[in-house]
Coordinates of C-alpha atoms in Angstrom, one line a residue:
Chain A
M15 CA -12.4 -13.6 20.8
S16 CA -12.6 -12.0 24.1
F17 CA -10.5 -9.0 25.1
V18 CA -7.9 -10.5 27.5
P19 CA -6.7 -13.4 25.4
D20 CA -6.7 -11.3 22.3
F21 CA -4.7 -8.6 24.1
F22 CA -2.1 -11.1 25.4
G23 CA -1.9 -12.8 22.0
Q24 CA -1.1 -9.5 20.3
A25 CA 1.3 -8.4 23.1
L26 CA 3.3 -11.6 22.6
N27 CA 3.3 -11.2 18.8
G28 CA 4.5 -7.7 19.3
L29 CA 7.1 -8.9 21.7
S30 CA 8.5 -11.5 19.3
Y31 CA 8.6 -8.9 16.5
G32 CA 10.2 -6.4 18.9
V33 CA 12.9 -8.9 19.8
L34 CA 13.7 -9.5 16.1
L35 CA 13.9 -5.8 15.6
F36 CA 16.2 -5.6 18.6
L37 CA 18.7 -8.1 17.2
L38 CA 18.7 -6.3 13.9
S39 CA 18.8 -2.7 15.2
V40 CA 21.5 -3.3 17.8
G41 CA 24.0 -4.1 15.0
L42 CA 22.8 -1.0 13.1
T43 CA 23.2 1.2 16.1
L44 CA 26.6 -0.2 17.1
I45 CA 28.0 0.1 13.6
F46 CA 26.7 3.7 13.5
G47 CA 28.0 4.6 16.9
M48 CA 31.4 3.3 16.1
L49 CA 32.0 3.7 12.4
D50 CA 29.6 6.6 11.8
V51 CA 28.2 4.5 9.0
V52 CA 24.4 4.3 8.3
N53 CA 24.5 0.8 7.0
L54 CA 21.6 0.6 4.6
A55 CA 22.6 -3.0 3.7
H56 CA 21.8 -4.1 7.2
G57 CA 18.4 -5.3 6.0
S58 CA 20.3 -7.4 3.5
F59 CA 22.2 -9.1 6.3
Y60 CA 18.8 -10.1 7.7
M61 CA 17.8 -11.5 4.3
L62 CA 21.2 -13.2 3.8
G63 CA 20.8 -14.8 7.3
A64 CA 17.4 -16.2 6.4
Y65 CA 18.8 -17.8 3.2
A66 CA 22.0 -19.0 4.8
G67 CA 19.7 -20.7 7.4
L68 CA 17.5 -22.1 4.6
A69 CA 20.5 -23.6 2.9
T70 CA 21.8 -25.1 6.1
I71 CA 18.5 -26.7 6.9
A72 CA 18.2 -28.0 3.3
A73 CA 21.6 -29.6 3.7
T74 CA 21.4 -30.9 7.2
G75 CA 17.8 -30.7 8.3
N76 CA 19.1 -29.2 11.5
Y77 CA 17.6 -25.8 12.6
W78 CA 20.0 -25.3 15.5
L79 CA 22.9 -25.7 13.2
A80 CA 21.4 -23.1 10.9
M81 CA 21.2 -20.7 13.9
L82 CA 24.9 -21.1 14.2
V83 CA 26.0 -21.1 10.6
A84 CA 23.9 -18.2 9.4
P85 CA 25.4 -15.6 11.8
L86 CA 28.9 -16.9 11.1
A87 CA 28.4 -16.7 7.3
V88 CA 26.8 -13.3 7.4
G89 CA 29.4 -12.0 9.8
A90 CA 32.2 -13.1 7.4
I91 CA 30.4 -11.3 4.5
G92 CA 30.2 -8.2 6.8
A93 CA 33.9 -8.3 7.6
L94 CA 34.7 -8.6 3.9
L95 CA 32.5 -5.7 3.0
E96 CA 34.0 -3.5 5.7
R97 CA 37.6 -4.3 4.8
A98 CA 37.3 -4.2 1.1
C99 CA 34.7 -1.5 0.4
L100 CA 33.9 0.7 3.4
R101 CA 37.5 1.2 4.7
P102 CA 38.6 3.2 1.6
L103 CA 35.7 5.6 2.3
Y104 CA 36.3 6.5 5.9
G105 CA 38.0 9.8 5.0
R106 CA 35.2 10.8 2.7
S107 CA 31.8 12.3 3.3
P108 CA 29.4 10.1 5.1
L109 CA 27.1 10.2 2.1
D110 CA 29.6 8.0 0.2
Q111 CA 29.2 5.2 2.8
V112 CA 25.5 5.4 2.8
L113 CA 25.4 5.2 -1.0
L114 CA 27.8 2.3 -1.1
T115 CA 25.7 0.3 1.3
F116 CA 22.7 1.2 -0.8
G117 CA 24.4 -0.3 -3.9
F118 CA 24.9 -3.5 -1.9
I119 CA 21.2 -3.8 -1.3
Y120 CA 20.7 -4.4 -5.0
L121 CA 23.7 -6.6 -5.2
F122 CA 22.7 -8.9 -2.4
E123 CA 19.1 -9.0 -3.3
D124 CA 19.8 -10.0 -6.9
L125 CA 22.5 -12.5 -5.9
V126 CA 20.1 -14.3 -3.6
K127 CA 17.4 -14.2 -6.3
W128 CA 19.9 -15.8 -8.7
I129 CA 20.9 -18.6 -6.3
W130 CA 17.6 -19.4 -4.6
G131 CA 15.0 -17.9 -7.0
G132 CA 12.6 -15.1 -6.3
R133 CA 9.7 -17.0 -4.7
I134 CA 8.8 -16.9 -1.0
R135 CA 10.3 -19.7 1.0
S136 CA 9.2 -20.8 4.4
I137 CA 11.6 -22.0 7.1
P138 CA 10.0 -24.7 9.3
P139 CA 10.4 -24.1 13.0
P140 CA 12.6 -26.6 14.9
E141 CA 10.9 -29.8 15.9
A142 CA 10.8 -28.9 19.6
F143 CA 8.9 -25.7 19.0
S144 CA 6.6 -26.7 16.2
G145 CA 3.5 -26.8 18.4
S146 CA 1.6 -24.1 20.2
V147 CA 0.7 -23.5 23.9
Q148 CA -2.2 -22.0 25.7
F149 CA -1.3 -18.8 27.5
L150 CA -3.8 -16.8 29.5
G151 CA -6.5 -18.1 27.1
A152 CA -4.6 -17.2 24.0
T153 CA -3.1 -19.8 21.7
V154 CA 0.5 -18.9 21.0
P155 CA 2.9 -20.8 18.7
S156 CA 5.6 -22.1 21.0
Y157 CA 8.2 -20.9 18.5
R158 CA 7.3 -17.3 19.2
L159 CA 7.8 -17.9 22.9
F160 CA 11.2 -19.4 22.1
V161 CA 12.1 -16.3 20.1
I162 CA 11.0 -14.0 22.9
V163 CA 13.1 -15.8 25.5
F164 CA 16.0 -16.2 23.2
G165 CA 15.9 -12.5 22.3
L166 CA 15.8 -11.4 25.9
V167 CA 18.7 -13.7 26.8
M168 CA 20.6 -12.2 24.0
A169 CA 19.8 -8.7 25.2
V170 CA 21.2 -9.5 28.7
A171 CA 24.3 -11.2 27.1
L172 CA 24.9 -8.2 24.9
W173 CA 24.5 -5.9 27.9
L174 CA 27.0 -7.9 29.9
L175 CA 29.4 -8.0 27.0
I176 CA 29.3 -4.3 26.4
E177 CA 29.1 -3.0 30.0
R178 CA 31.1 -5.7 31.9
T179 CA 34.0 -6.9 29.7
R180 CA 37.2 -5.4 28.5
L181 CA 36.2 -5.9 24.9
G182 CA 32.9 -4.1 25.7
A183 CA 34.9 -1.2 27.3
I184 CA 36.9 -0.9 24.1
I185 CA 33.7 -0.8 22.0
R186 CA 32.2 1.8 24.2
A187 CA 35.4 3.9 24.1
G188 CA 35.3 3.5 20.3
V189 CA 31.7 4.7 20.1
F190 CA 32.6 7.6 22.3
D191 CA 35.8 8.7 20.5
A192 CA 37.4 6.4 18.0
E193 CA 40.5 8.5 17.5
M194 CA 41.3 8.7 21.1
T195 CA 40.7 5.0 21.5
A196 CA 43.3 4.4 18.8
G197 CA 45.6 6.8 20.6
V198 CA 45.7 4.7 23.7
G199 CA 47.0 1.8 21.8
V200 CA 43.9 -0.1 20.7
N201 CA 44.0 -1.6 17.2
I202 CA 41.0 0.4 16.1
D203 CA 41.0 -1.0 12.6
L204 CA 40.5 -4.5 13.9
V205 CA 37.8 -3.2 16.3
F206 CA 36.0 -1.5 13.4
T207 CA 36.0 -4.7 11.3
G208 CA 35.0 -6.8 14.4
V209 CA 32.1 -4.5 15.3
F210 CA 30.9 -4.4 11.7
A211 CA 31.1 -8.2 11.4
F212 CA 29.5 -8.7 14.8
G213 CA 26.6 -6.4 13.8
A214 CA 26.2 -8.2 10.5
A215 CA 26.2 -11.5 12.3
L216 CA 23.4 -10.3 14.7
G217 CA 21.5 -9.2 11.6
G218 CA 22.0 -12.7 10.1
L219 CA 20.9 -14.3 13.3
S220 CA 17.7 -12.2 13.4
G221 CA 17.0 -13.3 9.8
V222 CA 17.3 -17.0 10.5
I223 CA 15.2 -16.6 13.6
A224 CA 12.6 -14.6 11.7
G225 CA 12.4 -17.3 9.0
P226 CA 9.7 -19.5 10.7
I227 CA 7.6 -16.5 11.6
Q228 CA 7.8 -14.3 8.4
S229 CA 9.3 -16.7 5.8
A230 CA 12.1 -15.7 3.4
S231 CA 12.0 -13.7 0.1
P232 CA 14.6 -11.6 -1.6
P233 CA 12.9 -8.2 -0.9
M234 CA 12.6 -8.9 2.8
G235 CA 15.8 -7.0 3.5
A236 CA 14.7 -3.7 2.0
G237 CA 11.4 -4.1 3.8
I238 CA 12.7 -4.7 7.3
L239 CA 15.4 -1.9 7.1
I240 CA 12.9 0.9 7.6
P241 CA 11.4 -0.3 10.9
A242 CA 15.0 -1.0 12.1
L243 CA 16.0 2.5 11.2
I244 CA 13.0 3.9 13.0
V245 CA 14.0 1.9 16.1
V246 CA 17.4 3.4 15.9
V247 CA 16.1 6.9 15.5
V248 CA 13.6 6.5 18.3
G249 CA 16.0 4.8 20.7
G250 CA 19.0 7.0 19.9
L251 CA 21.9 6.3 17.6
G252 CA 24.7 4.3 19.2
S253 CA 22.7 3.3 22.3
L254 CA 22.2 -0.4 23.3
K255 CA 19.4 0.5 25.7
G256 CA 17.8 2.7 23.2
S257 CA 17.8 -0.1 20.7
L258 CA 16.1 -2.4 23.1
V259 CA 13.4 0.1 24.3
G260 CA 12.9 1.3 20.8
S261 CA 12.4 -2.2 19.4
L262 CA 9.9 -3.1 22.1
I263 CA 7.9 0.1 21.4
I264 CA 7.9 -0.2 17.7
G265 CA 7.2 -3.9 17.8
Q266 CA 4.1 -3.4 20.0
A267 CA 3.0 -0.3 18.1
E268 CA 3.0 -2.1 14.8
T269 CA 1.4 -5.3 16.0
F270 CA -1.4 -3.6 17.9
G271 CA -1.9 -1.1 15.1
K272 CA -2.4 -3.9 12.7
A273 CA -5.0 -5.5 15.0
W274 CA -6.9 -2.6 16.3
L275 CA -6.4 0.3 13.8
P276 CA -6.1 -1.5 10.5
G277 CA -6.7 1.7 8.5
A278 CA -3.8 3.6 10.2
S279 CA -1.6 0.7 11.2
M280 CA 1.4 1.2 8.9
V281 CA 1.5 4.9 9.7
I282 CA 1.6 4.6 13.5
I283 CA 5.3 3.9 13.8
Y284 CA 6.2 6.9 11.6
V285 CA 4.0 9.1 13.8
I286 CA 5.9 7.8 16.9
M287 CA 9.2 8.6 15.2
A288 CA 8.1 12.1 14.1
L289 CA 7.1 12.8 17.7
V290 CA 10.4 11.6 19.1
V291 CA 12.4 13.7 16.6
L292 CA 10.3 16.8 17.4
L293 CA 10.5 16.5 21.2
R294 CA 13.8 14.7 21.6
P295 CA 15.9 14.8 18.4
Q296 CA 18.7 12.7 19.8
G297 CA 16.3 9.8 20.5
L298 CA 15.2 8.5 23.9
F299 CA 18.6 7.3 25.0
G300 CA 20.9 9.0 22.6
R301 CA 23.6 11.5 23.5
A302 CA 22.8 15.1 22.7
L303 CA 23.4 16.1 19.1
K304 CA 26.6 17.9 18.4
Chain B
M23 CA 28.3 31.7 -22.4
I24 CA 26.6 32.3 -25.8
A25 CA 28.2 29.1 -27.1
R26 CA 26.8 27.2 -24.1
L27 CA 23.3 28.7 -24.6
L28 CA 23.5 27.7 -28.3
G29 CA 24.6 24.2 -27.3
V30 CA 21.7 23.8 -24.8
G31 CA 19.3 25.2 -27.4
A32 CA 20.6 22.7 -30.0
L33 CA 20.1 19.9 -27.5
V34 CA 16.5 21.0 -26.8
V35 CA 15.8 21.2 -30.6
A36 CA 17.4 17.8 -31.1
A37 CA 15.3 16.3 -28.3
A38 CA 12.1 17.9 -29.8
V39 CA 12.7 16.5 -33.4
F40 CA 14.0 13.1 -32.2
P41 CA 10.7 11.3 -33.0
A42 CA 11.1 12.4 -36.6
V43 CA 14.2 10.4 -37.0
A44 CA 13.9 7.6 -34.5
G45 CA 11.5 4.7 -33.9
A46 CA 8.9 4.3 -31.2
Y47 CA 11.2 2.5 -28.7
P48 CA 14.1 5.1 -28.7
V49 CA 11.5 7.9 -28.3
K50 CA 10.0 6.2 -25.3
L51 CA 13.5 5.8 -23.8
L52 CA 14.2 9.5 -24.4
Q53 CA 10.9 10.5 -22.7
E54 CA 11.7 8.3 -19.8
I55 CA 15.1 9.8 -19.5
L56 CA 13.6 13.3 -19.6
V57 CA 11.1 12.6 -16.8
W58 CA 13.6 11.0 -14.5
G59 CA 16.1 13.7 -15.5
V60 CA 13.8 16.4 -14.0
F61 CA 13.4 14.3 -10.9
A62 CA 17.2 13.8 -10.6
M63 CA 17.9 17.5 -11.2
S64 CA 15.4 18.6 -8.5
L65 CA 17.3 16.2 -6.1
D66 CA 20.6 17.7 -7.2
L67 CA 19.4 21.1 -6.0
L68 CA 19.4 19.6 -2.5
L69 CA 22.3 17.2 -2.8
G70 CA 24.7 19.1 -4.9
Y71 CA 24.0 22.7 -3.9
A72 CA 22.5 22.8 -0.4
G73 CA 24.4 19.7 0.7
M74 CA 21.2 18.1 2.0
V75 CA 21.2 14.3 1.4
S76 CA 17.5 13.5 1.2
F77 CA 16.6 9.9 1.0
G78 CA 12.9 10.8 0.9
H79 CA 12.6 12.6 -2.4
S80 CA 10.2 9.8 -3.6
A81 CA 7.6 11.3 -1.4
F82 CA 7.2 14.2 -3.8
F83 CA 7.4 12.1 -6.9
G84 CA 4.6 9.9 -5.5
I85 CA 2.5 12.8 -4.4
G86 CA 2.8 14.5 -7.7
G87 CA 2.0 11.3 -9.5
Y88 CA -1.0 10.4 -7.4
V89 CA -2.5 13.9 -7.4
A90 CA -2.1 14.0 -11.1
A91 CA -3.7 10.6 -11.5
L92 CA -6.7 11.5 -9.3
A93 CA -7.2 15.0 -10.9
L94 CA -6.7 13.9 -14.5
K95 CA -9.4 11.2 -14.0
Q96 CA -11.8 14.0 -12.9
S97 CA -10.9 16.5 -15.6
P98 CA -8.0 16.2 -18.0
H99 CA -6.7 19.7 -18.0
L100 CA -3.6 21.7 -17.3
L101 CA -4.7 22.4 -13.8
S102 CA -4.9 18.7 -13.1
A103 CA -1.8 17.8 -14.9
L104 CA 0.6 20.3 -13.4
V105 CA -0.8 23.0 -11.1
L106 CA -2.4 20.7 -8.5
P107 CA 0.4 18.1 -8.4
A108 CA 3.0 20.9 -8.0
L109 CA 1.0 22.6 -5.2
A110 CA 0.4 19.3 -3.3
A111 CA 4.1 18.4 -3.5
A112 CA 5.0 21.9 -2.4
L113 CA 2.8 21.6 0.6
A114 CA 4.1 18.2 1.5
A115 CA 7.7 19.5 1.1
L116 CA 6.9 22.3 3.5
V117 CA 5.7 19.9 6.2
I118 CA 8.4 17.3 5.7
G119 CA 11.0 20.0 5.4
F120 CA 9.8 21.6 8.6
F121 CA 10.5 18.4 10.5
S122 CA 13.6 17.3 8.7
I123 CA 15.7 20.4 8.6
R124 CA 15.8 20.4 12.4
V125 CA 18.3 17.7 12.2
S126 CA 21.3 17.2 9.9
G127 CA 23.7 14.5 8.6
V128 CA 22.6 11.0 9.0
Y129 CA 19.6 12.0 11.1
F130 CA 18.4 14.0 8.1
I131 CA 18.9 11.0 5.9
M132 CA 17.0 8.7 8.1
L133 CA 14.2 11.1 8.8
T134 CA 13.5 11.9 5.2
L135 CA 13.7 8.2 4.4
A136 CA 11.2 7.3 7.1
L137 CA 8.8 10.1 6.3
S138 CA 8.6 9.2 2.7
Q139 CA 8.0 5.6 3.7
M140 CA 5.0 6.8 5.6
F141 CA 3.4 7.8 2.3
Y142 CA 4.3 4.5 0.8
A143 CA 2.6 2.7 3.7
Y144 CA -0.5 4.8 3.4
A145 CA -0.8 4.5 -0.4
F146 CA -0.2 0.8 -0.2
Q147 CA -3.0 0.4 2.3
V148 CA -5.9 2.7 1.4
A149 CA -8.6 1.8 -1.1
W150 CA -9.2 5.3 -2.4
L151 CA -5.6 5.3 -3.8
G152 CA -6.1 1.8 -5.2
A153 CA -4.0 0.2 -2.5
E154 CA -1.2 -1.9 -3.9
D155 CA -2.5 -1.8 -7.5
G156 CA -2.4 2.0 -7.6
I157 CA -4.4 4.0 -10.1
I158 CA -4.5 2.9 -13.7
G159 CA -6.0 4.2 -16.9
V160 CA -5.1 7.9 -16.3
P161 CA -5.9 10.0 -19.4
R162 CA -3.5 12.6 -20.7
P163 CA -4.6 16.2 -20.5
R164 CA -5.8 18.5 -23.2
L165 CA -3.8 21.7 -23.3
L166 CA -4.6 24.8 -25.3
G167 CA -6.8 22.8 -27.6
L168 CA -4.0 20.3 -28.1
D169 CA -4.9 16.7 -27.2
L170 CA -1.8 15.2 -25.6
A171 CA -3.0 11.7 -26.3
N172 CA -1.4 12.4 -29.6
A173 CA 2.2 11.1 -29.4
T174 CA 3.9 14.1 -31.2
A175 CA 2.0 16.6 -29.1
F176 CA 2.9 14.8 -25.9
H177 CA 6.6 14.6 -26.8
L178 CA 6.8 18.3 -27.5
Y179 CA 4.9 19.0 -24.3
L180 CA 7.4 16.9 -22.3
V181 CA 10.5 18.4 -24.0
A182 CA 9.1 22.0 -23.4
L183 CA 8.3 21.4 -19.8
I184 CA 11.5 19.7 -19.0
G185 CA 13.4 22.4 -20.8
L186 CA 11.5 24.9 -18.6
A187 CA 12.2 23.0 -15.4
A188 CA 15.9 22.9 -16.3
L189 CA 15.9 26.6 -17.0
V190 CA 14.3 27.4 -13.7
L191 CA 16.7 25.3 -11.8
W192 CA 19.6 26.8 -13.7
R193 CA 18.4 30.3 -12.8
V194 CA 18.0 29.3 -9.2
V195 CA 21.5 27.9 -8.7
R196 CA 23.0 31.0 -10.5
S197 CA 21.1 33.4 -8.3
P198 CA 22.2 34.9 -5.0
F199 CA 20.0 32.4 -3.4
G200 CA 21.9 29.6 -5.1
H201 CA 25.2 31.0 -3.9
V202 CA 23.9 31.1 -0.3
L203 CA 23.0 27.4 -0.7
R204 CA 26.5 26.6 -1.8
G205 CA 27.8 28.6 1.1
I206 CA 25.6 26.5 3.4
Q207 CA 27.0 23.3 1.8
E208 CA 30.6 24.5 2.3
N209 CA 30.2 25.7 5.9
E210 CA 26.8 26.0 7.6
G211 CA 28.1 27.5 10.7
R212 CA 29.9 30.3 8.9
M213 CA 26.8 31.2 6.9
E214 CA 24.9 31.4 10.1
A215 CA 27.6 33.5 11.7
V216 CA 27.6 36.1 8.9
G217 CA 23.9 36.5 9.4
Y218 CA 22.0 34.2 6.9
A219 CA 18.9 32.6 8.1
V220 CA 20.3 29.2 7.2
Q221 CA 17.2 27.2 8.2
R222 CA 14.9 29.3 6.1
Y223 CA 17.2 28.9 3.1
K224 CA 17.2 25.2 3.6
L225 CA 13.5 25.0 3.9
V226 CA 13.0 27.1 0.7
A227 CA 15.4 24.9 -1.2
F228 CA 13.6 21.8 0.1
V229 CA 10.2 23.1 -1.0
M230 CA 11.6 24.1 -4.4
A231 CA 13.1 20.7 -4.9
G232 CA 10.0 19.0 -3.6
T233 CA 7.8 21.0 -6.0
L234 CA 9.8 20.0 -9.0
G235 CA 10.0 16.5 -7.8
G236 CA 6.2 16.5 -7.7
V237 CA 6.1 17.9 -11.3
A238 CA 8.4 15.0 -12.3
G239 CA 6.0 12.5 -10.6
S240 CA 3.0 14.0 -12.4
L241 CA 4.8 13.8 -15.8
Y242 CA 5.6 10.2 -15.0
T243 CA 1.9 9.4 -14.4
Q244 CA 1.1 11.1 -17.7
F245 CA 3.9 9.2 -19.5
V246 CA 3.0 5.8 -18.2
G247 CA -0.8 6.4 -17.7
S248 CA -0.7 4.9 -14.2
I249 CA 0.9 5.2 -10.8
T250 CA 1.6 2.6 -8.1
P251 CA 2.8 2.8 -4.5
D252 CA 6.3 1.9 -5.7
A253 CA 6.6 5.5 -6.8
F254 CA 6.7 6.2 -3.0
F255 CA 9.1 3.4 -2.1
W256 CA 12.4 4.5 -0.7
T257 CA 14.3 2.8 -3.5
T258 CA 12.8 5.4 -5.9
S259 CA 14.7 8.0 -3.8
G260 CA 17.8 5.8 -3.9
E261 CA 17.7 5.4 -7.6
A262 CA 17.4 9.2 -8.1
L263 CA 20.4 9.6 -5.8
L264 CA 22.2 7.1 -7.9
M265 CA 21.4 9.0 -11.1
V266 CA 22.8 12.2 -9.6
I267 CA 25.9 10.4 -8.3
I268 CA 26.6 8.5 -11.5
G269 CA 26.2 11.8 -13.5
G270 CA 28.0 14.0 -11.0
T271 CA 26.6 16.2 -8.2
G272 CA 26.3 19.9 -8.2
T273 CA 26.1 20.5 -11.9
L274 CA 22.4 19.9 -12.8
W275 CA 23.3 18.5 -16.3
G276 CA 25.2 15.8 -14.5
A277 CA 21.9 14.7 -13.0
L278 CA 20.3 14.6 -16.5
L279 CA 23.3 12.7 -17.8
G280 CA 23.1 10.3 -14.9
A281 CA 19.4 9.7 -15.6
G282 CA 20.3 9.0 -19.2
A283 CA 23.0 6.6 -18.2
F284 CA 20.8 4.8 -15.7
I285 CA 17.8 4.3 -18.1
L286 CA 20.0 3.3 -21.1
L287 CA 22.0 0.9 -18.9
Q288 CA 18.8 -0.5 -17.6
S289 CA 17.2 -1.1 -21.0
L290 CA 20.5 -2.5 -22.4
V291 CA 21.2 -4.8 -19.5
S292 CA 17.7 -6.1 -19.2
S293 CA 17.6 -7.0 -22.9
Y294 CA 20.6 -9.3 -22.4
T295 CA 20.2 -10.7 -18.9
E296 CA 17.8 -10.8 -16.0
R297 CA 20.5 -9.7 -13.7
W298 CA 19.8 -6.0 -14.0
M299 CA 19.8 -5.3 -10.2
L300 CA 23.1 -7.0 -9.8
I301 CA 24.7 -4.9 -12.5
L302 CA 23.1 -1.8 -11.1
G303 CA 24.4 -2.5 -7.6
L304 CA 27.8 -3.2 -8.9
T305 CA 27.9 -0.1 -11.1
F306 CA 26.9 1.9 -8.2
V307 CA 29.4 0.5 -5.8
L308 CA 32.2 1.0 -8.4
F309 CA 31.2 4.6 -9.0
V310 CA 31.1 5.4 -5.3
L311 CA 34.5 3.7 -4.8
F312 CA 36.4 4.9 -7.9
A313 CA 34.6 7.8 -9.5
P314 CA 32.9 9.9 -6.8
G315 CA 32.8 12.8 -9.2
G316 CA 30.5 10.9 -11.5
I317 CA 30.6 11.0 -15.3
V318 CA 30.9 14.8 -15.3
G319 CA 33.8 14.6 -12.8
A320 CA 35.5 11.9 -14.9
L321 CA 35.1 14.1 -18.0
S322 CA 36.5 17.2 -16.4
G323 CA 39.2 15.3 -14.6
R324 CA 37.9 16.4 -11.2
V325 CA 38.4 13.5 -8.8
G326 CA 36.8 14.2 -5.5
R327 CA 33.2 15.2 -4.9
R328 CA 32.5 18.6 -3.6
A329 CA 31.1 17.6 -0.2

């Protein structure tokens, strides 16, 4: 394979992976920014999304319906988790919340294993994107192009939602200072639940989208969590822009690492993170640490 | 005080003579509990005393385990079994600690988590560490003319070492150094203001905990006879945290108790059902929600966790 097509093929792979990481990490970063919760179960939302999608496709054969059902189902699970389990912990040390979500990783993983079995399941891409296209000499599955475009559209939509709407203003205010936001008459409890559910839904959405690329298995949640956390650390906690830039960097670094530096590929993203923490501890777009 | 020392002494003796009265399986469980107990206690030094929530303690467990495996295959001696693994873990803790203590709170959690995953990624990938299969067929060391392949000798060796590790930790947390750590946990800013070099104390605590974590990993390799990349995986850190939380933080013996509860629950549940992870997750969630002081807290009627 010659250099240019190879390069573009890898870059597109990296971009589609980066877009998935973005959808996942944006929920993580918003939940952290607002609720001060490092949600270790966020990878589980990704896994739950993939399986909810699988179940929907098995029942209806319709991939697009799965893309709708999965985020709704996972969002509802997220809302329930926040209301029932996280809420009582807000007054306590942040460790308690981290540990609680850690417990849920086991719960969710085993529940899924119980219902669907432990083997790896693949999700077929939708009919319209099951082929591949030639792009600058590289053969690219058209589903990957769909994922890239969809992810970028989602990024713009999220940016508009958060920067240009009243709801977004409330979320930004809550991330900045939740107490003060409540003080000016916003029902902050509702916003907390809403943001958590929204983040969970985005995690579920990324899971169902990832299905045709990476296939589904119960441990996929614990596996994807680490790259998503690295994205958040690199981009800066609580920052939408940081989440996007971080995802694109990590997505490319991991993909090119695998192709060009197979010996060191899995270590590269950690080196990037260590450098960012050393040189700019608050992350590329994070607010300065208190 | 004397009563307490006698009590601890009686426990050590009881653990030592346990194989004389119990079958092979209970002895194996006890050994497993002791190995994980050391690991959990070393984590408690960070979590319960210095207030540092490390989600990357598996790094030291894995390093200790792998170094012991490599060295024991070369020459099965004390140096390979304990000294080299401890040194390697100490060095790693120095480097990881140097980076990690620059940040605190959730950043510390995420940084320690990610740095330990780096070791997992490396061990999973490279051939000289056996990639995903790890290193198998590790011989037990010979020690002072004693062949630890002998089951009784190995048991006594484990009990003695774990007793020693517990004693060291107990001395550390009672020392002025331990009190400074508690002070840092209570209020870092205040300790800094009264003139303590807080960062240096945190780094020393991190290295101490890492070293003992490495010893625990090495003992694990000797116990099982093999080591796999899973030792490095972040859920190993999570499970150790869980042991400390179930037992009760900031007491050391709570960590040991938590390790015991964890291992016993695991063996009990998995003999009845395949749903061990579900029960584990549920237990954990319930403990965090309703018994944040852990078993020790519940026993002593203390409700909230010192945080």
